[in-house]
mmCIF file of C-alpha atoms and ligand atoms in Angstrom:
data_model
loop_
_atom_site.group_PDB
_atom_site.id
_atom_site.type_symbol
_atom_site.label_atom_id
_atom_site.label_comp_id
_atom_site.label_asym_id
_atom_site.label_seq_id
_atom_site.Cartn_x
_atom_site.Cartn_y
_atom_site.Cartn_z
ATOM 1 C CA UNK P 502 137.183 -51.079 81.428
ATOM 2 C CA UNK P 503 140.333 -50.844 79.438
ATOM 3 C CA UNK P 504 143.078 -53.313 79.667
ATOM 4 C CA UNK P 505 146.174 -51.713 77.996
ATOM 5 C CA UNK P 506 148.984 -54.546 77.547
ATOM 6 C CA UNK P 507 152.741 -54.178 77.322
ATOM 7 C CA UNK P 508 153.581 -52.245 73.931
ATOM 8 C CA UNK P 509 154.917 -54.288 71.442
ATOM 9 C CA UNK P 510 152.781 -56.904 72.355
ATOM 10 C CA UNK P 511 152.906 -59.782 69.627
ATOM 11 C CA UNK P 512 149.076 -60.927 68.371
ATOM 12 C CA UNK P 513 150.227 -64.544 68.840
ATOM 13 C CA UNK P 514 152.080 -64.525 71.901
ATOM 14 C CA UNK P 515 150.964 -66.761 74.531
ATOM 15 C CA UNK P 516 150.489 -63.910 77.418
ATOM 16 C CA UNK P 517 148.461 -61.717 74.780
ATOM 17 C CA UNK P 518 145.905 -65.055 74.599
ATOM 18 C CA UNK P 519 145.775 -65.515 78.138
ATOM 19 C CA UNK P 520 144.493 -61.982 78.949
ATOM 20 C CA UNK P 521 142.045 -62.646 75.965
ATOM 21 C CA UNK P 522 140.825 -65.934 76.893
ATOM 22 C CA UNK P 523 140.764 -64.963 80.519
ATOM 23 C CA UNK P 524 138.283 -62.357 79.399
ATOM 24 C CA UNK P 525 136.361 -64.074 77.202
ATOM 25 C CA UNK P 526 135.656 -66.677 79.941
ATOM 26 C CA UNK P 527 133.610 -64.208 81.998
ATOM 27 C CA UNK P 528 130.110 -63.983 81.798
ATOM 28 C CA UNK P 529 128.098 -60.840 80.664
ATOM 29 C CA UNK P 530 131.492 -59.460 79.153
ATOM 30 C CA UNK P 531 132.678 -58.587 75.242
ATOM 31 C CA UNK P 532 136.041 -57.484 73.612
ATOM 32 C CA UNK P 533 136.675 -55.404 70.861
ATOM 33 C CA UNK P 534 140.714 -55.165 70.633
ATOM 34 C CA UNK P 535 141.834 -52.010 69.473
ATOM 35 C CA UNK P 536 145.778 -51.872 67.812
ATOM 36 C CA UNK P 537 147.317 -48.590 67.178
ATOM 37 C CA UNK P 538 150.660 -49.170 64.855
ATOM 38 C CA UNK P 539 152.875 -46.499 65.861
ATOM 39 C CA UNK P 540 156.713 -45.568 64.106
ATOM 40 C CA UNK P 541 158.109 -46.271 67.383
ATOM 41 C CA UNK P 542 155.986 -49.290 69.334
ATOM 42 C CA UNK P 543 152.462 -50.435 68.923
ATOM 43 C CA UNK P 544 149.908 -49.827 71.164
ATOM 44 C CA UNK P 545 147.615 -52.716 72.363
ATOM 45 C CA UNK P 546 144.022 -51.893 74.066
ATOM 46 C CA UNK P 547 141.489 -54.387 74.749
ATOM 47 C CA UNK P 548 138.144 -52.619 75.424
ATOM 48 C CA UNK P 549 135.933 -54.321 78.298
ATOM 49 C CA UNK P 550 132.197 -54.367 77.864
ATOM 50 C CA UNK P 551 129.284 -55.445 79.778
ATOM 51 C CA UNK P 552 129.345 -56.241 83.403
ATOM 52 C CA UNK P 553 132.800 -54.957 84.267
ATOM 53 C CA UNK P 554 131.920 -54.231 88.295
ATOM 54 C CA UNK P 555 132.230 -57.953 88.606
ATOM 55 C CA UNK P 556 135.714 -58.083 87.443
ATOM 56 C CA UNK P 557 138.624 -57.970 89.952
ATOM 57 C CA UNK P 558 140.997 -55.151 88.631
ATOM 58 C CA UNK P 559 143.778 -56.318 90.488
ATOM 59 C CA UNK P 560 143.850 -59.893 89.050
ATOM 60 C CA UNK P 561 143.402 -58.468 85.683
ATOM 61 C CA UNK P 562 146.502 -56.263 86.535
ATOM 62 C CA UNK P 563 148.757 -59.500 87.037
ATOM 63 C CA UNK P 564 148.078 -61.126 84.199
ATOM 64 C CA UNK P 565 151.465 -61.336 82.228
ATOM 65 C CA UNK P 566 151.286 -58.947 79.379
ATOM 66 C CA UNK P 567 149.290 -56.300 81.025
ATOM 67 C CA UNK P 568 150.657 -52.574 81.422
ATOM 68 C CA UNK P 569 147.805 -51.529 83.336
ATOM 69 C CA UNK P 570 143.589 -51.341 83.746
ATOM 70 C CA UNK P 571 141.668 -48.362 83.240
ATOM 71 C CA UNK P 572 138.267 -48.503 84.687
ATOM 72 C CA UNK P 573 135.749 -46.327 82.833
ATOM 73 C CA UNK P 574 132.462 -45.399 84.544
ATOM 74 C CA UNK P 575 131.115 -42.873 81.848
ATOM 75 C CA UNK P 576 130.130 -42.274 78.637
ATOM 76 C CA UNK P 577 132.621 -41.890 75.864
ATOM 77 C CA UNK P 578 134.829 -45.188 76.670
ATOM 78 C CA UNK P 579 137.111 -44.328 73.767
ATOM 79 C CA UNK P 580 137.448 -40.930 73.703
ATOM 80 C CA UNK P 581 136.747 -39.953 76.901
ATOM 81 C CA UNK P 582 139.524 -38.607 79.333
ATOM 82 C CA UNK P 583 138.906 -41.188 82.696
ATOM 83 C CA UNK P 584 140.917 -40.681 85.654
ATOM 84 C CA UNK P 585 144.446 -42.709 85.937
ATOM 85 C CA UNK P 586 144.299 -42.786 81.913
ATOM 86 C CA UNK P 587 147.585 -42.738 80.665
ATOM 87 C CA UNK P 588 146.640 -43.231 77.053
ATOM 88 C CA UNK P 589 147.848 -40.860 75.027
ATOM 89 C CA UNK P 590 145.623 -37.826 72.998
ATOM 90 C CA UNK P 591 146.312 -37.172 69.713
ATOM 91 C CA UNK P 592 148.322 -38.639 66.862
ATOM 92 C CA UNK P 593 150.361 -37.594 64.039
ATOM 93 C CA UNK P 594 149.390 -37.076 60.290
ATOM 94 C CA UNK P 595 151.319 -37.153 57.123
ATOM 95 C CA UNK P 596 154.259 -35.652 59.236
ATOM 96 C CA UNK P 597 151.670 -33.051 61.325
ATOM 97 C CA UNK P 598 150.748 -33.841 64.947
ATOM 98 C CA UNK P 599 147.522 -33.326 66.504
ATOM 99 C CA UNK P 600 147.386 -33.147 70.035
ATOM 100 C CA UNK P 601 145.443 -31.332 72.796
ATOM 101 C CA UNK P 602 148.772 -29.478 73.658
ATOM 102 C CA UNK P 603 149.663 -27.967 70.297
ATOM 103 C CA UNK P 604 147.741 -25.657 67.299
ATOM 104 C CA UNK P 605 147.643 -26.165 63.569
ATOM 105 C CA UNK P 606 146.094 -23.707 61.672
ATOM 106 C CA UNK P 607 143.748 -24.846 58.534
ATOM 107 C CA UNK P 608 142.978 -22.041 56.262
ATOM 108 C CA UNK P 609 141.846 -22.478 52.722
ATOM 109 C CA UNK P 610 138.819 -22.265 50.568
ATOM 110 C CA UNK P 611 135.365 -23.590 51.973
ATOM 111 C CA UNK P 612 134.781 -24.727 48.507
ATOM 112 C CA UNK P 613 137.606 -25.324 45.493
ATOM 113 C CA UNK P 614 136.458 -23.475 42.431
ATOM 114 C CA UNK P 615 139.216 -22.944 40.215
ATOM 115 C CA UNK P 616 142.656 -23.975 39.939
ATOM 116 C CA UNK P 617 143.991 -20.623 39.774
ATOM 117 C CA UNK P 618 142.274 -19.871 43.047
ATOM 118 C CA UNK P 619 143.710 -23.048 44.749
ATOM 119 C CA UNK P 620 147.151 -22.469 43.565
ATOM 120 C CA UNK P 621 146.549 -18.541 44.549
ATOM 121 C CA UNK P 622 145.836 -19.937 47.886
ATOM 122 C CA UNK P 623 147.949 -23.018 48.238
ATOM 123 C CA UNK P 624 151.020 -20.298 47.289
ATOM 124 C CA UNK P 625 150.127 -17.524 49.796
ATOM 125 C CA UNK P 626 149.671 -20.579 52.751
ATOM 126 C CA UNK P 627 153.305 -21.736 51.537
ATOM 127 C CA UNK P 628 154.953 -18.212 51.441
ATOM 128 C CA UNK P 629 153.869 -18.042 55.297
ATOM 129 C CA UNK P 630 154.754 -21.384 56.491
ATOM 130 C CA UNK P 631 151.376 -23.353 56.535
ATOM 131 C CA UNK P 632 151.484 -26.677 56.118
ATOM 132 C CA UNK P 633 147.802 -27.233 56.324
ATOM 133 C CA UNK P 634 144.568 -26.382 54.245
ATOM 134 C CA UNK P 635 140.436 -26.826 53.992
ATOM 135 C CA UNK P 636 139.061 -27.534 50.516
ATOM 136 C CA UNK P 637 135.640 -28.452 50.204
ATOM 137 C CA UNK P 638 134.801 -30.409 46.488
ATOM 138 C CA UNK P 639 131.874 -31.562 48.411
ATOM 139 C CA UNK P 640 129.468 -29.292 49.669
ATOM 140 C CA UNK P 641 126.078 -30.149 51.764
ATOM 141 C CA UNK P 642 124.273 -26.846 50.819
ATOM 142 C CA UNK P 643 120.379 -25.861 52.098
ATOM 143 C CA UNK P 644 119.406 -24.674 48.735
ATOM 144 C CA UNK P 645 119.079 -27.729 46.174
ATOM 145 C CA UNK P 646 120.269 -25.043 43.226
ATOM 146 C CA UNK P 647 123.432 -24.253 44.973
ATOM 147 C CA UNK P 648 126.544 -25.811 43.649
ATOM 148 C CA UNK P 649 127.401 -28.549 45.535
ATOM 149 C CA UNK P 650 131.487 -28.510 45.020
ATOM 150 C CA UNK P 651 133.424 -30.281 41.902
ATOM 151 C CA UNK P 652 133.128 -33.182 43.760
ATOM 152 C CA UNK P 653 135.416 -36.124 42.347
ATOM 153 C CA UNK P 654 136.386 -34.080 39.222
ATOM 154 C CA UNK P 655 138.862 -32.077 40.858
ATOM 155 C CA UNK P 656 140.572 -34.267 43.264
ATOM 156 C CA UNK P 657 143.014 -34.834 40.920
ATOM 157 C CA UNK P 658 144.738 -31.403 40.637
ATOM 158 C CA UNK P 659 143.826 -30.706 43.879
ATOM 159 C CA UNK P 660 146.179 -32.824 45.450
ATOM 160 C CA UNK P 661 149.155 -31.721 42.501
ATOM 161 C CA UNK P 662 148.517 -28.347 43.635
ATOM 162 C CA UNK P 663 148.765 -29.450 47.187
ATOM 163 C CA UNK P 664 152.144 -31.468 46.600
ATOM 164 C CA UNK P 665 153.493 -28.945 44.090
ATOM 165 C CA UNK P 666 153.111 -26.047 47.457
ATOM 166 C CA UNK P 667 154.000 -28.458 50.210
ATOM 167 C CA UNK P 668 150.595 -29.258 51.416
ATOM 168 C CA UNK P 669 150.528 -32.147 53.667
ATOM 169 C CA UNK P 670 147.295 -32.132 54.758
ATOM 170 C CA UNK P 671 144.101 -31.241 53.435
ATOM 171 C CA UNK P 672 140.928 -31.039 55.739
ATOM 172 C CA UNK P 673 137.976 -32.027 53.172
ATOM 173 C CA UNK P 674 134.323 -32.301 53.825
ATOM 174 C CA UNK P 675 132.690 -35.813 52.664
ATOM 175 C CA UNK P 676 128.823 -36.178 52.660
ATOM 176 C CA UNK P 677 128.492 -39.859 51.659
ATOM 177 C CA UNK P 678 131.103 -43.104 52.153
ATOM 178 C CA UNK P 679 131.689 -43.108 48.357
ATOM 179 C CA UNK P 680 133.482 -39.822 48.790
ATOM 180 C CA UNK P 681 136.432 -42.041 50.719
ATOM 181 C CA UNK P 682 136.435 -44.007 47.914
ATOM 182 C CA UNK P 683 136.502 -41.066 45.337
ATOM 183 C CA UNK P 684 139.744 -40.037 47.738
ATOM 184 C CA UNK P 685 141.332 -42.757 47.922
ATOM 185 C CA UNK P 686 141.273 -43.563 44.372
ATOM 186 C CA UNK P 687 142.878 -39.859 43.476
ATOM 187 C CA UNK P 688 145.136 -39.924 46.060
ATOM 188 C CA UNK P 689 146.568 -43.280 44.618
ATOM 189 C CA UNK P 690 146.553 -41.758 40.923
ATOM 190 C CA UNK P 691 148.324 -38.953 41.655
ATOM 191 C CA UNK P 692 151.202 -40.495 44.097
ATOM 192 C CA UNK P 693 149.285 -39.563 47.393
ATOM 193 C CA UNK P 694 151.199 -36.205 46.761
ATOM 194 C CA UNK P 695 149.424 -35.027 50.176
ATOM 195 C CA UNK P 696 147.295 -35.936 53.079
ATOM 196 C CA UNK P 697 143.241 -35.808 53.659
ATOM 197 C CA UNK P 698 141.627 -35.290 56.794
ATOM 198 C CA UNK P 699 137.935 -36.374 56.436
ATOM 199 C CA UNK P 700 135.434 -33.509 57.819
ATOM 200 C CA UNK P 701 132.573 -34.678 58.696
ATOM 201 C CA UNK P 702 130.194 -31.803 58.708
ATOM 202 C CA UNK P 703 127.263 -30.465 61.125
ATOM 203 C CA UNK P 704 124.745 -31.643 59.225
ATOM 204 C CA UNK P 705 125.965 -35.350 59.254
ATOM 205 C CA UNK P 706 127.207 -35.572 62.749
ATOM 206 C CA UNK P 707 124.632 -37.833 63.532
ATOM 207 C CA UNK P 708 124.523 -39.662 59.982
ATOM 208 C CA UNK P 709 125.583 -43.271 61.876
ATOM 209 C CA UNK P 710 126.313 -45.276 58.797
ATOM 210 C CA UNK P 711 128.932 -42.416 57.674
ATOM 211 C CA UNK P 712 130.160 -41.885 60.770
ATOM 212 C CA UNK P 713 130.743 -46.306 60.856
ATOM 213 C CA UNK P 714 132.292 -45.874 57.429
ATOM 214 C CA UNK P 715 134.768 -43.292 58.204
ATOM 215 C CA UNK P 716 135.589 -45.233 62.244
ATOM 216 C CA UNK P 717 135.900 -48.353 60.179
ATOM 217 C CA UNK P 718 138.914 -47.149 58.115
ATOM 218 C CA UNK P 719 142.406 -46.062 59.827
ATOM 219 C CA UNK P 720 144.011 -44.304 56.514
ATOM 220 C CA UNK P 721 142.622 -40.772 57.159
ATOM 221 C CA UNK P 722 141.636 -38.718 60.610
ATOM 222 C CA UNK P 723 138.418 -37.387 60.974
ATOM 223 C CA UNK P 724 137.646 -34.314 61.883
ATOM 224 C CA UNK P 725 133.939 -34.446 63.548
ATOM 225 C CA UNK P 726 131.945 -31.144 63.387
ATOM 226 C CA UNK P 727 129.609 -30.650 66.726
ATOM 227 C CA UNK P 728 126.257 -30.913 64.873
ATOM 228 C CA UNK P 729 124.444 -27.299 65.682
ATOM 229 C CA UNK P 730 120.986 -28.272 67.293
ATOM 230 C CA UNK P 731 121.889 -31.057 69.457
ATOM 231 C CA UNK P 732 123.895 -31.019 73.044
ATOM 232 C CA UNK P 733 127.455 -30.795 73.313
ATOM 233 C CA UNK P 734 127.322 -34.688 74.758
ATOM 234 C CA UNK P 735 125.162 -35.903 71.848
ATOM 235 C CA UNK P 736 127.684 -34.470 69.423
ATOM 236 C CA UNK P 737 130.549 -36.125 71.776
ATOM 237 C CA UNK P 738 128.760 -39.628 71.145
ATOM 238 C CA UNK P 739 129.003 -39.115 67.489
ATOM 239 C CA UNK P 740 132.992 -39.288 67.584
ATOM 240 C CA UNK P 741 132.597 -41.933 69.936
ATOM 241 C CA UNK P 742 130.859 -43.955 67.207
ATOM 242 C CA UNK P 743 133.576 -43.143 64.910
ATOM 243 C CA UNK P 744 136.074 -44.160 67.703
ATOM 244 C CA UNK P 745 134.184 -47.400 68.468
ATOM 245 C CA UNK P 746 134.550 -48.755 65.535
ATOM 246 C CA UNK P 747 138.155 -48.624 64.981
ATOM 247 C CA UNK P 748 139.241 -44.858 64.476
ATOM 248 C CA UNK P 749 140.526 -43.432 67.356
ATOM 249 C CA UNK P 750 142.519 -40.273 65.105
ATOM 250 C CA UNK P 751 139.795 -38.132 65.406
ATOM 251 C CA UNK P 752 139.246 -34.202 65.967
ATOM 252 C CA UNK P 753 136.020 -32.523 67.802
ATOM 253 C CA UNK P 754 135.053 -29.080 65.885
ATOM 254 C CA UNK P 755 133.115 -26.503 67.135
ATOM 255 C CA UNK P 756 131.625 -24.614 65.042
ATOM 256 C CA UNK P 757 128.638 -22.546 66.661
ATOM 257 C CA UNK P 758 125.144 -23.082 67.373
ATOM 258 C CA UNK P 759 121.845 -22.561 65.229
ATOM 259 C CA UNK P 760 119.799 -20.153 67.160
ATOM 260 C CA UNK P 761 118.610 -16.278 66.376
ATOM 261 C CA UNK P 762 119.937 -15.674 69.920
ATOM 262 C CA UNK P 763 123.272 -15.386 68.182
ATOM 263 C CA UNK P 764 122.394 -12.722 65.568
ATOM 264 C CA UNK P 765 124.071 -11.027 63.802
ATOM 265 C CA UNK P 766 126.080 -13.681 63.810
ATOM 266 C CA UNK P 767 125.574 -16.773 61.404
ATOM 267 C CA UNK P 768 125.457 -19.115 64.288
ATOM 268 C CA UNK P 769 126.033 -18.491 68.200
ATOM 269 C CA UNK P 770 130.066 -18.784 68.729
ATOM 270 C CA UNK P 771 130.158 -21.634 71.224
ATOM 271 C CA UNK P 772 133.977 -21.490 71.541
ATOM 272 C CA UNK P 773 133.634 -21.408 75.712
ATOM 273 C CA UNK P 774 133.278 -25.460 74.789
ATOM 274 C CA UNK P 775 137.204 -25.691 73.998
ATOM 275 C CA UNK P 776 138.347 -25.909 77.842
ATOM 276 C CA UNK P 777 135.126 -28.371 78.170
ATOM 277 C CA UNK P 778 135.620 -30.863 75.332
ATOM 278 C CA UNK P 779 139.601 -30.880 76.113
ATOM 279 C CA UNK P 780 138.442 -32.047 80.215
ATOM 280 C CA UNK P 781 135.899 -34.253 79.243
ATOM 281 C CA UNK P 782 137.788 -36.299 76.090
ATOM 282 C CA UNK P 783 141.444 -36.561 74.634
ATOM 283 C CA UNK P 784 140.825 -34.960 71.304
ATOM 284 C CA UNK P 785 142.430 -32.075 69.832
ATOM 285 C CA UNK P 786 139.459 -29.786 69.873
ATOM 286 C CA UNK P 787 139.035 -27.272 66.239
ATOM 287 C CA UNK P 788 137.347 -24.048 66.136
ATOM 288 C CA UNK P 789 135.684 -23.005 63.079
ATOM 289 C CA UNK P 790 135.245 -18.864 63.501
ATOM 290 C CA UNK P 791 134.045 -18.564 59.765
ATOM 291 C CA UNK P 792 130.988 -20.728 60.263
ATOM 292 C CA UNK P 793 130.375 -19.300 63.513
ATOM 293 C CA UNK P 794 130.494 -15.719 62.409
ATOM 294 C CA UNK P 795 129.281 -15.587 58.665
ATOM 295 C CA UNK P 796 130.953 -12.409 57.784
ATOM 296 C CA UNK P 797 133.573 -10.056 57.409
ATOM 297 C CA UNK P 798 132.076 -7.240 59.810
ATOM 298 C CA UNK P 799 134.366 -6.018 62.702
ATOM 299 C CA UNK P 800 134.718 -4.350 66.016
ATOM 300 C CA UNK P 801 135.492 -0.222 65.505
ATOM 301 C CA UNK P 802 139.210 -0.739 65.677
ATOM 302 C CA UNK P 803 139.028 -2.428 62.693
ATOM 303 C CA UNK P 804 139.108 -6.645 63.859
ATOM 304 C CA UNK P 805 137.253 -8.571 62.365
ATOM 305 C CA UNK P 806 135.145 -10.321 64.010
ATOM 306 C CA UNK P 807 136.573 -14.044 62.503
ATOM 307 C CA UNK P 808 139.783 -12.976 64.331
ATOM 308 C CA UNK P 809 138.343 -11.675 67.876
ATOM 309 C CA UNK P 810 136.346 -15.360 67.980
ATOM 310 C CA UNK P 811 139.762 -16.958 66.825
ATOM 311 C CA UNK P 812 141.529 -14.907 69.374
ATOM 312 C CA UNK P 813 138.949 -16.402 72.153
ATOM 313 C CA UNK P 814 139.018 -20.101 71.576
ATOM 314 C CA UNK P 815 142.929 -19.891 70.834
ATOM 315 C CA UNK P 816 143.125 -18.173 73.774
ATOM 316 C CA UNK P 817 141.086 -21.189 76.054
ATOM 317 C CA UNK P 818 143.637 -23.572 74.272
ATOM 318 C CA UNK P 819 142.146 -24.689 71.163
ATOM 319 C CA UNK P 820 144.481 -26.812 68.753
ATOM 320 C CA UNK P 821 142.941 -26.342 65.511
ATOM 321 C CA UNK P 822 141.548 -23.558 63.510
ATOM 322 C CA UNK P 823 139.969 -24.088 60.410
ATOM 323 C CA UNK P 824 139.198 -20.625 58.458
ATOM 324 C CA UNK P 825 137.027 -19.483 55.119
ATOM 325 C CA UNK P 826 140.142 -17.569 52.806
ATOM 326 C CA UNK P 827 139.535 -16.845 49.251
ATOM 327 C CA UNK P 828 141.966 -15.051 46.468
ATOM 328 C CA UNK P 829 138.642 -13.182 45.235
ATOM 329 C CA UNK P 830 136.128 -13.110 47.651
ATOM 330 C CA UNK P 831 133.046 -11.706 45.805
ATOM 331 C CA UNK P 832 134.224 -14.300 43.423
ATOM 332 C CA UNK P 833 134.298 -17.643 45.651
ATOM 333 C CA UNK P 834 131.058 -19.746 44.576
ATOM 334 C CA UNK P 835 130.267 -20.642 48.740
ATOM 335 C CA UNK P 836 130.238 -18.742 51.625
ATOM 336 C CA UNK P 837 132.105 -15.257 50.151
ATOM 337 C CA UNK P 838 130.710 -13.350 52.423
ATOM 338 C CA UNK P 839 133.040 -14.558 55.319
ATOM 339 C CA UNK P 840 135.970 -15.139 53.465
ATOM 340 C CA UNK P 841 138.990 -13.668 54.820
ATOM 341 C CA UNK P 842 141.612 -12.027 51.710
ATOM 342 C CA UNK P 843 145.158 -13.129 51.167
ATOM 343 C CA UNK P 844 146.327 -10.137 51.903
ATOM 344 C CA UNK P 845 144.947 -10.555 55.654
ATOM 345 C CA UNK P 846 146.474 -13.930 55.868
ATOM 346 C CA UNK P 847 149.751 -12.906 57.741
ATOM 347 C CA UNK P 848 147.596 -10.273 59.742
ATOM 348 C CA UNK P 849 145.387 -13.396 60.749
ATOM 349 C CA UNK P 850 149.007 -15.380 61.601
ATOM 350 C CA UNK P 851 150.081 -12.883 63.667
ATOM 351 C CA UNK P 852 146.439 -12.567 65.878
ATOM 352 C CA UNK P 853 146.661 -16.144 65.949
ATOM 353 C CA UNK P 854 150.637 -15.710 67.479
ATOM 354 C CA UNK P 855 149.737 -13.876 69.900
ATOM 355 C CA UNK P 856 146.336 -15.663 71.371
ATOM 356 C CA UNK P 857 148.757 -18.222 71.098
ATOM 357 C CA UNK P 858 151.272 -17.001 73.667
ATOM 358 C CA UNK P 859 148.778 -15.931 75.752
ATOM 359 C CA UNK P 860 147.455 -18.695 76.100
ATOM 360 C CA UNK P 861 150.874 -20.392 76.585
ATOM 361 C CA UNK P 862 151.357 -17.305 79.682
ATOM 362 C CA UNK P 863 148.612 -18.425 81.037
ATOM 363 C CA UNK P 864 148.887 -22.118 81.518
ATOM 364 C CA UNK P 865 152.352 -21.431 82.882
ATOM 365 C CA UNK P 866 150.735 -19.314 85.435
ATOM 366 C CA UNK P 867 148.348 -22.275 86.574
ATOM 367 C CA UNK P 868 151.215 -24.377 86.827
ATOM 368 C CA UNK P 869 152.728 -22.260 89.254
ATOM 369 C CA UNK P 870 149.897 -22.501 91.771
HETATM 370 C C1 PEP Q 1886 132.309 -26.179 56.026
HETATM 371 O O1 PEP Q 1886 133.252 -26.266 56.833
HETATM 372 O O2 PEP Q 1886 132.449 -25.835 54.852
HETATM 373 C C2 PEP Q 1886 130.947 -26.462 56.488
HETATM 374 C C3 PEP Q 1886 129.955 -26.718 55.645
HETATM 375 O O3 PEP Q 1886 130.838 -26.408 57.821
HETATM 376 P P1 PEP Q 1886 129.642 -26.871 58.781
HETATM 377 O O4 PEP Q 1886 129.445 -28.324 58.569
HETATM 378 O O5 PEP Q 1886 130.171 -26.528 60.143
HETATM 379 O O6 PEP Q 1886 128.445 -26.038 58.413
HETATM 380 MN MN1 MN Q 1887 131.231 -23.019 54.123
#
């Protein structure tokens, strides 16, 4: 159960301790408060655990200082969608919004290698209006050889570069908790000159202690990447242990499925999830076609297949896409292979456009009926 009190609700205000105490007088029943500090109000939720049925929903209702009750019967308490829910999805970022409604796209390099390349890219994503990167400094790889990203080295002129071109919001993949630390500390010596949203990447979507480190801190969203050998609902209960423990600003990415069955694709493109995640929780769901493809091959007309996947999850309403670019391709240190060029950027903007609208035609047609 969810009691949701009146916004603006003061912490030491006598009806705000009634509904508490009231609570905490039950037996078999917990609390955890949640408090969401808005620019315009804040939003109070007190989350109900334990043996709800026994609680009277109506009384709970009257209590002074109570908006309204959500009862939750599932899974996902937090970031589920449950019927009569009138919490709000999504949340703004460093002056970006993230919602189930609306699309930001996210294209960048999967790993930073030089700054010539960043500010290459970071340029080109300016010149066409983009607000919004990836840059990986910290990279999970198979092979222990690899190169595993800059890591803290380059934070630092990352985020000038990212300031200098109007970046306000950098999605960046962190493998351990230090890496928020590492962040934080750059951000703050270099003016916070942008924004970081933490990925979080397949391989660690079931890492519990990082996924407690990053719901324990409110500074930067998460973007949560559907870990590709487990069910869709498994990888849903990984954001809700982000979510449970404080976090609620968080993003579910698909991002395709290990299996042969996909070949020749790198993974199997699960993007007929979108509509599914967006019914069953309130985040703003991100598709990542570069993952899920692996390469630069196309269809005979000449589209590649990175935009005909883009095309199909923008199309079923996705609101984020996050996408492999790379000034030099054959030159890019990870993943090269299925790195778009920055020459295809506005080619990409323009698929993206018009997925876009047709998605948009579409959901004006089911409002019709
Ligand atoms: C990435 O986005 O660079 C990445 C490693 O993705 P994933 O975790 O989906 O493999
Ligand atoms: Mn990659």
């Amino acid at each position: 159960m969810i009691v949701i009190l009146q916004a603006d609700i003061a912490e030491d205000s006598p009806e705000y301790r009634q509904v508490l105490d009231y609570l905490r007088h039950k037996p078999n029943i917990s609390t955890r408060v949640h408090r969401e500090i808005g620019a315009i109000r804040t939003v109070t939720e007190i989350y109900v655990i334990g043996d709800t049925m026994t609680l009277d929903q109506a009384e709970v209702e009257s209590l002074p200082g109570v908006e309204r009750v959500v009862r939750i019967s599932e899974d996902f308490r937090v970031v589920g969608r449950h019927l009569n829910d009138p919490r709000a999805s999504g949340f703004e970022y460093h002056g970006v919004r993230f919602d189930q409604d609306n699309l930001n796209v996210f294209a960048g390099l999967c790993a930073v290698d030089t700054p010539a390349h960043v500010e290459r890219m970071m340029k080109a994503l300016r010149d066409h209006g983009q607000v919004c990167t990836r840059m990986g400094a910290y990279k999970p790889r198979t092979n222990p050889y690899s190169f595993q990203g800059h890591g803290k080295a380059c934070l630092p002129w990352v985020f000038e570069l990212a300031g200098k071109h109007g970046i306000q919001v950098i999605a960046m993949e962190i493998t351990h908790d230090s890496h928020l630390d590492e962040i934080r500390e750059a951000l703050e010596k270099t003016g916070k000159p942008t924004g970081v949203m933490l990925q979080i990447g397949t391989r660690n979507t079931q890492n519990f202690e990082l996924l407690k480190a990053v719901g324990r801190q409110s500074e930067f969203p998460i973007l949560l990447k559907r870990g590709f050998g487990i069910t869709l609902e498994e990888s849903i209960n990984a954001a809700e242990y982000v979510a449970s423990e404080g976090n609620h600003k968080i993003i579910f990415g698909l991002r395709g499925m290990k299996t042969n069955m996909g070949d020749p694709h790198r993974n199997f493109v699960d993007f007929a999830h979108v509509p599914v995640v967006r019914r069953l929780t309130r985040m703003p769901v991100c598709i990542d076609p570069s993952h899920s493809v692996g390469s630069r091959d196309g269809s005979p007309e000449g589209i590649p297949d990175v935009f005909h996947v883009t095309a199909q999850g923008v199309i079923a309403g996705a609101n984020m896409i996050l996408v492999d670019f790379h000034p030099a391709p054959t030159q890019a240190l990870v993943d090269g292979p299925q790195a778009l060029t920055l020459e295809e950027l506005p080619w990409f903007l323009e698929d993206v456009r018009i997925a876009r609208a047709a998605y948009e035609q579409r959901r004006a047609l089911a409002a019709k009926r």
